[in-house]
Coordinates of C-alpha atoms in Angstrom, one line a residue:
M16 CA -70.7 45.1 -6.2
A17 CA -69.6 42.6 -4.0
Y18 CA -72.7 40.1 -2.4
L19 CA -72.6 38.7 0.6
L20 CA -74.5 35.3 1.8
A21 CA -76.2 34.7 4.7
I22 CA -76.9 31.0 5.4
D23 CA -79.8 31.4 8.4
Q24 CA -80.7 27.6 9.7
G25 CA -83.3 27.6 11.5
T26 CA -85.7 25.2 13.7
T27 CA -88.5 24.9 11.3
S28 CA -86.8 26.1 8.0
S29 CA -83.9 27.2 6.2
R30 CA -82.6 30.4 4.6
A31 CA -80.6 31.9 2.7
M32 CA -80.2 36.0 2.0
L33 CA -78.4 37.6 -0.6
F34 CA -76.7 40.9 0.5
R35 CA -75.4 44.1 -1.3
D36 CA -72.4 45.3 -0.1
D37 CA -74.1 48.0 1.5
L38 CA -75.9 45.8 3.6
S39 CA -79.3 45.7 1.4
V40 CA -81.2 43.0 0.5
A41 CA -80.7 41.5 -3.2
A42 CA -82.6 38.2 -3.1
K43 CA -84.1 35.6 -0.4
A44 CA -85.2 31.8 -0.3
Q45 CA -86.4 29.8 2.0
Q46 CA -87.6 26.2 2.7
E47 CA -89.2 24.6 5.2
Y48 CA -88.6 20.9 6.1
T49 CA -90.0 18.2 9.2
Q50 CA -89.9 18.2 12.1
H51 CA -90.3 15.4 14.4
F52 CA -91.5 13.9 17.7
P53 CA -90.9 10.0 18.5
A54 CA -91.5 10.7 22.4
S55 CA -93.5 13.2 24.2
G56 CA -91.1 16.0 24.5
W57 CA -88.6 14.4 21.8
V58 CA -88.0 16.7 19.0
E59 CA -85.2 15.2 16.5
H60 CA -84.4 16.4 12.4
E61 CA -82.6 14.8 10.0
P62 CA -79.1 16.0 9.5
E63 CA -80.1 15.6 5.6
D64 CA -82.7 17.7 5.6
I65 CA -81.4 20.6 7.3
W66 CA -78.3 19.8 4.6
T67 CA -80.5 20.0 1.3
S68 CA -82.8 22.8 2.6
T69 CA -79.4 24.9 3.2
L70 CA -78.1 24.0 -0.4
A71 CA -81.3 24.5 -1.8
T72 CA -82.3 28.1 -0.9
C73 CA -78.7 29.2 -1.2
R74 CA -78.7 28.3 -5.3
A75 CA -82.3 29.7 -5.1
A76 CA -81.0 32.8 -4.0
M77 CA -78.2 33.0 -5.9
R78 CA -80.1 32.3 -8.9
E79 CA -82.8 34.8 -8.0
G80 CA -80.2 38.0 -7.5
D81 CA -78.7 36.8 -10.9
V82 CA -75.2 36.0 -8.7
T83 CA -71.9 33.5 -9.8
A84 CA -69.7 31.9 -6.6
S85 CA -67.3 34.7 -7.9
G86 CA -69.4 37.4 -7.6
I87 CA -70.4 36.9 -3.8
A88 CA -67.1 38.1 -1.0
A89 CA -68.3 35.5 1.1
I90 CA -70.6 33.3 3.5
G91 CA -71.7 34.1 6.9
I92 CA -73.8 31.3 9.3
S93 CA -76.0 31.3 11.5
N94 CA -77.9 28.4 12.8
Q95 CA -80.6 26.7 15.7
R96 CA -78.1 26.8 18.7
E97 CA -77.7 23.6 21.0
T98 CA -78.6 21.1 18.0
V99 CA -76.4 18.4 17.9
V100 CA -75.4 16.1 15.4
V101 CA -72.8 13.6 15.4
W102 CA -71.4 12.0 12.1
D103 CA -68.9 9.6 10.7
R104 CA -65.5 11.6 10.1
Q105 CA -64.7 9.5 7.3
T106 CA -68.2 8.8 5.3
G107 CA -70.0 12.0 7.2
Q108 CA -73.2 10.1 7.6
A109 CA -74.7 11.2 10.7
I110 CA -75.3 7.6 13.1
H111 CA -78.4 9.6 14.5
R112 CA -80.6 12.3 14.0
A113 CA -80.1 15.9 15.0
I114 CA -81.6 16.0 18.8
V115 CA -83.1 19.9 18.6
W116 CA -83.0 22.4 21.2
Q117 CA -86.2 22.2 22.0
D118 CA -85.6 18.3 23.1
R119 CA -86.4 17.2 26.6
R120 CA -84.9 13.2 26.7
T121 CA -82.3 14.0 29.1
A122 CA -84.2 15.6 32.2
D123 CA -83.3 12.7 34.2
V124 CA -79.6 13.1 34.0
C125 CA -80.2 16.6 34.2
A126 CA -81.8 16.1 37.7
R127 CA -79.3 13.6 38.7
L128 CA -76.5 16.6 38.2
Q129 CA -78.2 19.0 40.1
A130 CA -78.8 16.7 42.6
E131 CA -74.8 15.7 42.7
G132 CA -74.0 19.2 43.4
S133 CA -72.4 19.9 39.7
E134 CA -74.3 22.3 38.4
T135 CA -72.2 25.0 40.5
L136 CA -69.4 24.0 39.0
I137 CA -70.9 23.9 35.5
T138 CA -72.5 27.3 35.9
A139 CA -69.2 29.1 37.2
R140 CA -67.5 28.0 34.2
T141 CA -69.9 28.1 31.2
G142 CA -72.5 30.5 32.8
L143 CA -75.4 28.3 31.8
I144 CA -77.0 25.7 34.1
A145 CA -77.9 21.7 33.9
D146 CA -80.5 21.9 31.3
P147 CA -81.2 19.6 28.7
Y148 CA -81.6 22.1 26.5
F149 CA -78.0 22.2 26.0
S150 CA -75.7 20.5 24.0
A151 CA -74.0 17.5 25.7
T152 CA -76.3 15.5 27.6
K153 CA -77.4 14.7 24.1
I154 CA -74.7 13.8 22.8
A155 CA -73.9 11.8 25.3
W156 CA -77.5 10.1 24.9
I157 CA -76.4 9.4 21.0
L158 CA -72.9 8.0 22.2
D159 CA -75.1 5.6 24.7
H160 CA -78.2 4.6 22.4
V161 CA -76.4 3.7 19.2
S162 CA -74.6 0.7 19.1
G163 CA -70.6 0.8 19.5
A164 CA -70.6 4.8 19.1
R165 CA -69.4 5.5 22.3
E166 CA -66.3 3.8 21.5
R167 CA -66.0 5.3 18.0
A168 CA -65.9 8.4 19.5
E169 CA -63.2 7.6 21.7
R170 CA -61.2 6.5 18.7
G171 CA -61.5 10.0 17.0
D172 CA -64.2 8.0 14.0
L173 CA -66.6 10.6 15.2
L174 CA -67.1 14.2 14.9
F175 CA -69.8 16.4 17.1
G176 CA -71.1 19.7 16.0
T177 CA -74.0 21.7 16.4
V178 CA -75.8 22.6 13.2
D179 CA -73.3 25.6 12.2
C180 CA -70.4 23.0 12.5
Y181 CA -71.8 20.1 10.7
L182 CA -72.9 23.2 7.6
L183 CA -69.1 24.1 7.5
W184 CA -68.2 20.6 7.6
R185 CA -70.3 20.2 4.4
L186 CA -70.1 23.3 2.5
T187 CA -65.7 22.8 2.8
G188 CA -66.0 18.7 1.3
G189 CA -65.2 18.1 5.2
A190 CA -62.1 19.7 5.0
V191 CA -62.7 21.7 8.0
H192 CA -64.1 21.0 11.4
A193 CA -64.4 23.8 13.4
T194 CA -67.4 25.8 15.0
D195 CA -67.1 30.0 16.9
A196 CA -67.2 31.1 20.3
T197 CA -71.0 31.4 20.8
N198 CA -71.8 28.1 19.5
A199 CA -69.3 26.2 22.0
S200 CA -70.6 28.5 24.6
R201 CA -73.4 27.1 24.2
T202 CA -72.7 23.5 25.2
L203 CA -72.2 22.9 28.4
L204 CA -68.1 22.4 27.4
F205 CA -66.7 25.7 26.8
N206 CA -65.4 27.5 29.5
I207 CA -66.8 31.2 28.3
H208 CA -63.8 32.3 30.6
T209 CA -61.1 30.8 29.3
G210 CA -62.1 30.9 25.7
A211 CA -61.9 27.0 25.7
W212 CA -63.2 23.3 26.1
D213 CA -63.1 22.4 29.6
D214 CA -61.1 18.8 31.0
D215 CA -63.8 18.8 33.9
L216 CA -66.8 19.3 32.6
L217 CA -66.2 16.7 29.5
K218 CA -65.4 14.2 32.0
L219 CA -68.2 14.7 34.1
L220 CA -71.0 14.9 31.0
R221 CA -68.7 12.1 29.5
V222 CA -68.1 13.9 25.7
P223 CA -64.5 12.5 24.3
R224 CA -62.3 15.6 23.3
A225 CA -61.7 13.8 19.9
M226 CA -65.2 14.6 18.5
L227 CA -65.1 18.6 19.1
P228 CA -64.7 21.3 16.7
E229 CA -61.6 23.9 16.8
V230 CA -63.2 27.2 18.4
R231 CA -62.7 30.9 16.4
D232 CA -63.6 33.7 16.3
C233 CA -67.0 35.2 15.0
A234 CA -65.6 36.7 11.9
S235 CA -62.6 34.5 11.0
D236 CA -61.2 32.5 8.2
F237 CA -63.3 28.9 8.1
G238 CA -62.4 27.7 4.7
V239 CA -63.8 27.6 0.8
T240 CA -66.5 26.2 -0.2
H241 CA -66.3 23.0 -2.3
P242 CA -66.5 24.4 -5.7
D243 CA -68.8 21.9 -6.9
L244 CA -71.4 22.9 -5.2
F245 CA -72.0 26.7 -6.2
G246 CA -69.9 26.8 -9.9
G247 CA -66.8 27.5 -8.0
P248 CA -65.7 28.3 -4.3
I249 CA -66.8 30.7 -1.9
A250 CA -64.9 31.7 1.1
I251 CA -66.5 31.3 4.4
R252 CA -65.5 34.2 7.1
G253 CA -68.3 34.5 9.6
I254 CA -70.4 32.2 12.3
A255 CA -72.5 32.8 15.2
G256 CA -75.2 31.3 17.1
D257 CA -78.6 32.6 15.8
Q258 CA -79.5 35.5 19.0
Q259 CA -76.3 36.2 19.1
A260 CA -76.1 36.6 15.2
A261 CA -79.3 38.7 16.1
T262 CA -77.6 40.9 18.4
I263 CA -74.9 41.7 15.6
G264 CA -77.7 42.2 13.4
Q265 CA -79.6 44.7 15.8
A266 CA -76.2 46.5 16.4
C267 CA -76.4 46.1 19.8
F268 CA -72.7 46.7 20.6
A269 CA -73.0 48.8 23.4
P270 CA -73.4 47.6 27.0
G271 CA -77.3 48.3 28.4
M272 CA -78.8 47.4 25.1
M273 CA -81.0 44.6 24.2
K274 CA -82.9 42.6 21.4
S275 CA -85.4 40.1 21.3
T276 CA -86.2 37.6 19.3
Y277 CA -89.7 36.0 18.2
G278 CA -88.6 33.1 15.9
T279 CA -90.0 29.2 16.9
G280 CA -89.0 30.4 20.6
C281 CA -88.1 33.9 22.3
F282 CA -84.9 34.8 23.3
A283 CA -83.8 38.2 25.1
V284 CA -80.5 39.5 25.2
L285 CA -78.3 42.0 26.7
N286 CA -74.9 43.1 25.5
T287 CA -73.2 43.2 29.1
G288 CA -69.7 44.3 28.0
E289 CA -66.7 42.9 28.8
T290 CA -68.0 41.7 32.5
A291 CA -69.5 38.3 32.6
V292 CA -72.8 39.1 34.8
A293 CA -73.6 36.0 37.1
S294 CA -77.7 36.0 37.4
N295 CA -79.0 35.4 40.5
N296 CA -82.5 35.0 38.4
K297 CA -81.9 31.9 36.8
L298 CA -80.9 34.0 33.3
L299 CA -78.1 32.1 31.2
T300 CA -74.5 34.4 30.9
T301 CA -73.2 33.7 27.9
I302 CA -70.9 35.2 24.7
A303 CA -72.4 37.3 22.9
Y304 CA -69.5 37.8 20.1
Q305 CA -66.0 37.2 19.9
L306 CA -64.1 39.7 17.7
N307 CA -60.7 40.1 17.1
G308 CA -59.7 37.3 20.3
K309 CA -61.9 39.5 22.5
R310 CA -65.2 38.2 23.8
T311 CA -68.2 40.0 24.5
Y312 CA -70.4 38.5 27.2
A313 CA -74.0 39.0 27.7
L314 CA -77.2 38.2 29.6
E315 CA -80.0 35.8 27.8
G316 CA -83.5 34.7 28.6
S317 CA -84.8 31.7 27.0
I318 CA -88.0 31.2 26.2
F319 CA -88.5 27.7 24.3
V320 CA -92.4 28.2 22.3
A321 CA -93.0 31.6 20.8
G322 CA -93.8 31.2 16.8
S323 CA -94.5 27.7 17.8
A324 CA -97.9 28.3 19.8
V325 CA -99.0 29.9 16.3
Q326 CA -98.0 26.9 14.5
W327 CA -99.9 24.8 17.2
L328 CA -103.3 26.8 16.6
R329 CA -102.4 26.1 12.5
D330 CA -101.3 22.8 12.3
S331 CA -102.8 20.8 15.6
L332 CA -106.0 22.4 16.1
H333 CA -106.5 24.0 12.4
L334 CA -107.8 27.1 14.2
I335 CA -106.4 29.4 11.7
K336 CA -104.7 28.5 7.8
T337 CA -102.0 30.7 8.1
A338 CA -99.5 32.3 11.1
H339 CA -101.1 35.9 9.4
D340 CA -104.6 35.0 10.9
S341 CA -103.7 35.2 14.2
D342 CA -102.9 38.9 13.6
N343 CA -106.8 39.2 12.7
L344 CA -108.5 37.0 14.8
A345 CA -106.3 38.5 18.1
P346 CA -108.0 42.1 18.4
T347 CA -111.5 40.3 17.6
A348 CA -111.4 38.4 20.8
D349 CA -113.8 39.1 23.8
E350 CA -112.0 41.4 26.3
T351 CA -114.3 40.2 29.4
Q352 CA -112.7 36.4 29.4
S353 CA -109.1 35.9 30.7
V354 CA -107.9 33.3 28.8
Y355 CA -104.2 32.1 29.4
L356 CA -101.9 29.8 27.4
V357 CA -98.9 28.5 28.8
P358 CA -96.9 27.3 26.2
A359 CA -94.6 24.4 28.3
F360 CA -95.3 21.8 24.7
V361 CA -91.1 21.3 26.2
G362 CA -91.3 22.7 29.6
L363 CA -90.4 26.2 30.5
G364 CA -87.5 27.5 30.1
A365 CA -85.9 31.3 31.6
P366 CA -86.6 32.1 34.3
Y367 CA -88.4 28.7 35.5
W368 CA -86.6 25.7 34.2
N369 CA -88.8 23.2 34.3
P370 CA -88.4 20.7 32.1
R371 CA -91.0 18.4 33.2
V372 CA -94.2 20.3 32.7
R373 CA -96.0 20.5 29.6
G374 CA -98.8 23.0 28.5
A375 CA -102.1 24.4 30.0
L376 CA -104.5 26.4 29.0
F377 CA -106.3 28.6 31.8
G378 CA -109.5 30.4 32.1
L379 CA -111.6 28.7 29.8
T380 CA -115.7 29.4 29.3
R381 CA -118.2 28.0 27.5
N382 CA -117.7 31.1 24.9
T383 CA -114.2 30.9 24.4
G384 CA -113.6 30.5 20.8
P385 CA -110.4 30.9 17.9
A386 CA -110.2 34.3 18.9
E387 CA -109.8 33.8 22.3
L388 CA -107.1 31.1 21.7
A389 CA -105.0 33.4 19.6
Q390 CA -104.7 36.6 21.3
A391 CA -103.8 33.7 24.3
A392 CA -100.9 32.2 22.2
L393 CA -100.0 35.7 21.1
E394 CA -100.1 37.4 24.7
S395 CA -98.4 34.5 26.0
V396 CA -95.1 35.5 24.3
C397 CA -95.6 38.9 25.8
Y398 CA -95.7 37.7 29.5
Q399 CA -92.6 35.9 29.1
T400 CA -90.8 38.3 27.4
H401 CA -91.8 40.4 31.4
D402 CA -90.6 37.8 33.1
L403 CA -87.3 38.0 31.5
W404 CA -87.7 41.7 31.4
Q405 CA -88.2 41.6 35.0
A406 CA -85.3 39.3 36.1
M407 CA -82.8 41.5 33.7
R408 CA -83.7 44.4 35.8
A409 CA -83.0 42.5 39.1
D410 CA -79.3 41.2 37.4
W411 CA -78.2 44.4 36.6
P412 CA -80.6 47.4 37.4
D413 CA -78.0 50.0 36.4
L414 CA -78.5 49.4 32.8
I415 CA -82.2 48.1 32.8
S416 CA -84.3 51.7 33.3
K417 CA -87.8 52.3 32.4
D418 CA -86.5 54.0 29.6
T419 CA -84.4 50.6 28.0
T420 CA -85.6 50.4 24.7
L421 CA -85.9 46.7 23.5
R422 CA -85.4 45.9 20.2
V423 CA -87.2 43.7 18.3
D424 CA -86.7 41.0 15.2
G425 CA -88.0 37.8 13.7
G426 CA -91.2 36.3 12.3
M427 CA -94.0 37.8 15.0
A428 CA -91.7 41.0 15.1
I429 CA -93.9 41.9 12.1
S430 CA -97.2 41.4 13.9
D431 CA -98.3 45.0 14.7
W432 CA -100.7 43.9 17.0
T433 CA -98.4 41.1 19.2
M434 CA -95.8 44.6 19.1
Q435 CA -97.6 46.8 20.8
R436 CA -98.8 44.5 22.9
L437 CA -95.9 43.8 23.6
A438 CA -94.9 47.3 24.7
D439 CA -97.8 47.5 26.7
I440 CA -97.1 44.7 28.3
L441 CA -93.8 45.8 29.3
K442 CA -94.5 49.2 30.1
A443 CA -91.5 50.3 27.5
T444 CA -90.5 51.3 24.0
V445 CA -90.4 48.8 21.1
D446 CA -88.0 49.5 18.7
R447 CA -88.6 47.0 15.3
P448 CA -86.0 48.1 12.3
V449 CA -86.1 48.1 9.0
I450 CA -85.2 45.0 8.2
P451 CA -86.6 42.3 10.1
E452 CA -84.2 39.3 9.2
T453 CA -81.6 40.4 11.5
T454 CA -80.0 37.3 12.0
A455 CA -79.0 36.7 8.5
L456 CA -78.1 40.5 8.7
G457 CA -75.8 39.5 11.5
A458 CA -74.3 36.5 9.8
A459 CA -73.9 38.9 6.6
Y460 CA -72.1 41.6 8.4
L461 CA -69.7 39.4 10.4
A462 CA -68.2 38.0 6.7
G463 CA -68.3 40.7 5.3
H464 CA -66.3 41.8 8.2
A465 CA -63.8 39.5 7.9
A466 CA -64.1 39.5 4.0
G467 CA -62.8 43.8 4.0
V468 CA -66.7 44.5 2.7
C469 CA -68.5 46.0 5.4
P470 CA -67.3 49.1 7.8
S471 CA -66.5 48.7 11.5
P472 CA -69.0 48.1 14.2
E473 CA -69.6 51.6 15.4
A474 CA -70.4 52.7 11.4
F475 CA -72.6 49.5 11.0
A476 CA -74.1 50.9 14.1
A477 CA -74.8 54.6 13.0
N478 CA -76.4 53.1 9.8
W479 CA -79.5 51.1 11.9
Q480 CA -83.1 51.8 10.4
L481 CA -85.9 52.3 12.5
D482 CA -89.2 50.9 10.5
R483 CA -91.4 51.4 13.7
R484 CA -91.6 52.4 17.3
F485 CA -94.3 50.5 19.5
T486 CA -95.0 52.8 23.1
P487 CA -97.3 51.8 25.7
T488 CA -101.0 52.9 25.8
M489 CA -102.6 50.4 28.0
D490 CA -104.3 51.5 31.5
D491 CA -102.1 50.8 34.4
A492 CA -104.9 48.7 36.4
L493 CA -105.8 46.3 33.0
R494 CA -101.9 45.7 32.6
T495 CA -101.4 44.6 36.2
K496 CA -104.6 42.4 36.0
K497 CA -103.3 40.7 33.0
L498 CA -100.0 39.8 34.7
R499 CA -101.7 39.3 38.1
G500 CA -103.5 36.8 35.9
W501 CA -100.7 35.4 34.1
S502 CA -98.6 34.7 37.5
Q503 CA -101.4 32.5 38.6
A504 CA -101.6 30.5 35.6
V505 CA -98.1 29.6 35.9
K506 CA -98.1 29.1 39.5
G507 CA -101.4 27.0 39.0
L508 CA -99.0 25.1 36.2
L509 CA -95.6 24.4 38.3
A510 CA -98.1 23.3 41.0
S511 CA -99.4 20.7 38.9
D512 CA -95.5 19.9 38.9
M513 CA -95.4 19.4 42.4
D514 CA -98.3 17.1 42.6
T515 CA -97.0 14.6 40.8

């Protein structure tokens, strides 16, 4: 039996999963690592923590599965996207902490780009907007704030990579500096129509070309691991950003298919096939995957805070001990209260794209307690998904209909209460798969496909398995009331930014 090892490097933890050649799960390991918040709206990781936790979980999964390097056909990597690492080409040492996708420190730079009219060029070439969420302004910030970094980058002494690229470089002992098209498409530097780094954008955003990795297909030859790491070399054959990997893991290969992943943030992706649909509703046009040199596009809506709202209840407010406690609390909330959490802890993502606002609670009463706050946190994810759902329907009404089913995955998708409430708020069917770790599954499939272990996308899609289907049961009047209250809360938050 041939095995596939999937690396799922996330925002708050690193995970490794070992899959059998039929894509059933053989073993898995997970390890959290430290988040750093040096200033309001700033989020950083130690690159060495990313590396050591990834290495440790890979070794742990191999031990649990009793598999050696020779038994693994290939490794696939999925990763938190947009997060920036800059390191020395010779020593491999990062010159600064990784700046995380959630980080908002370059909001002023992005505002200036918008004021200058540069966002039109950025959107036309990349499908994205001028927002600190993406990589390019983070790269420039590091080069401008680390002494001598810009000069070293111009000389070719420094390398840039999103987390997949950084891990690949470390895994191969510095032999391969490459990424895939999905991760490249999230940098603000990659032309999604030509499939190449864009010189105009490099000049505009002040990023030296010498830093950039080679861009390859999602299923490709990415080299082999250094033999000392796992007791022998292992081929690396797949890379995709986490949301694109989840789209593949959910077998959303046909135009009109849609998935939403609920992890630290929430990301809804709609397959648009060969058409790069330009959004009129502040969604992103992105590359869903690239296989055999052919790009498939998607519309994406990005929510910055989903599961991290539950972490906030646990780690900051100490209202719960485990994330699962929120599932038990939410159903006991007083339904006569209308409490709304707008979790803009690092600004609001799609479809608002406001990096300046911060989170707020609305509708608090003297009787508001842990149950009401837990329900508000879980419902906030459902409301934000509804905002994306409506925007996608407006952008592509022919493919988003009342009969469209949303496939869900990620840690929050395990919560039956939250998924039922999501179906109620969307007034749509929500399907949860048997394997909830679809990001890792997608990475494993890409690696297996390139290694000749896994079947065609069509055959893979035919084997997608449903765990549970959630259908809407909420009264229309109550649903309308809840959505009206959410809309008023968001408007109130946005108005507070206008007043500052």
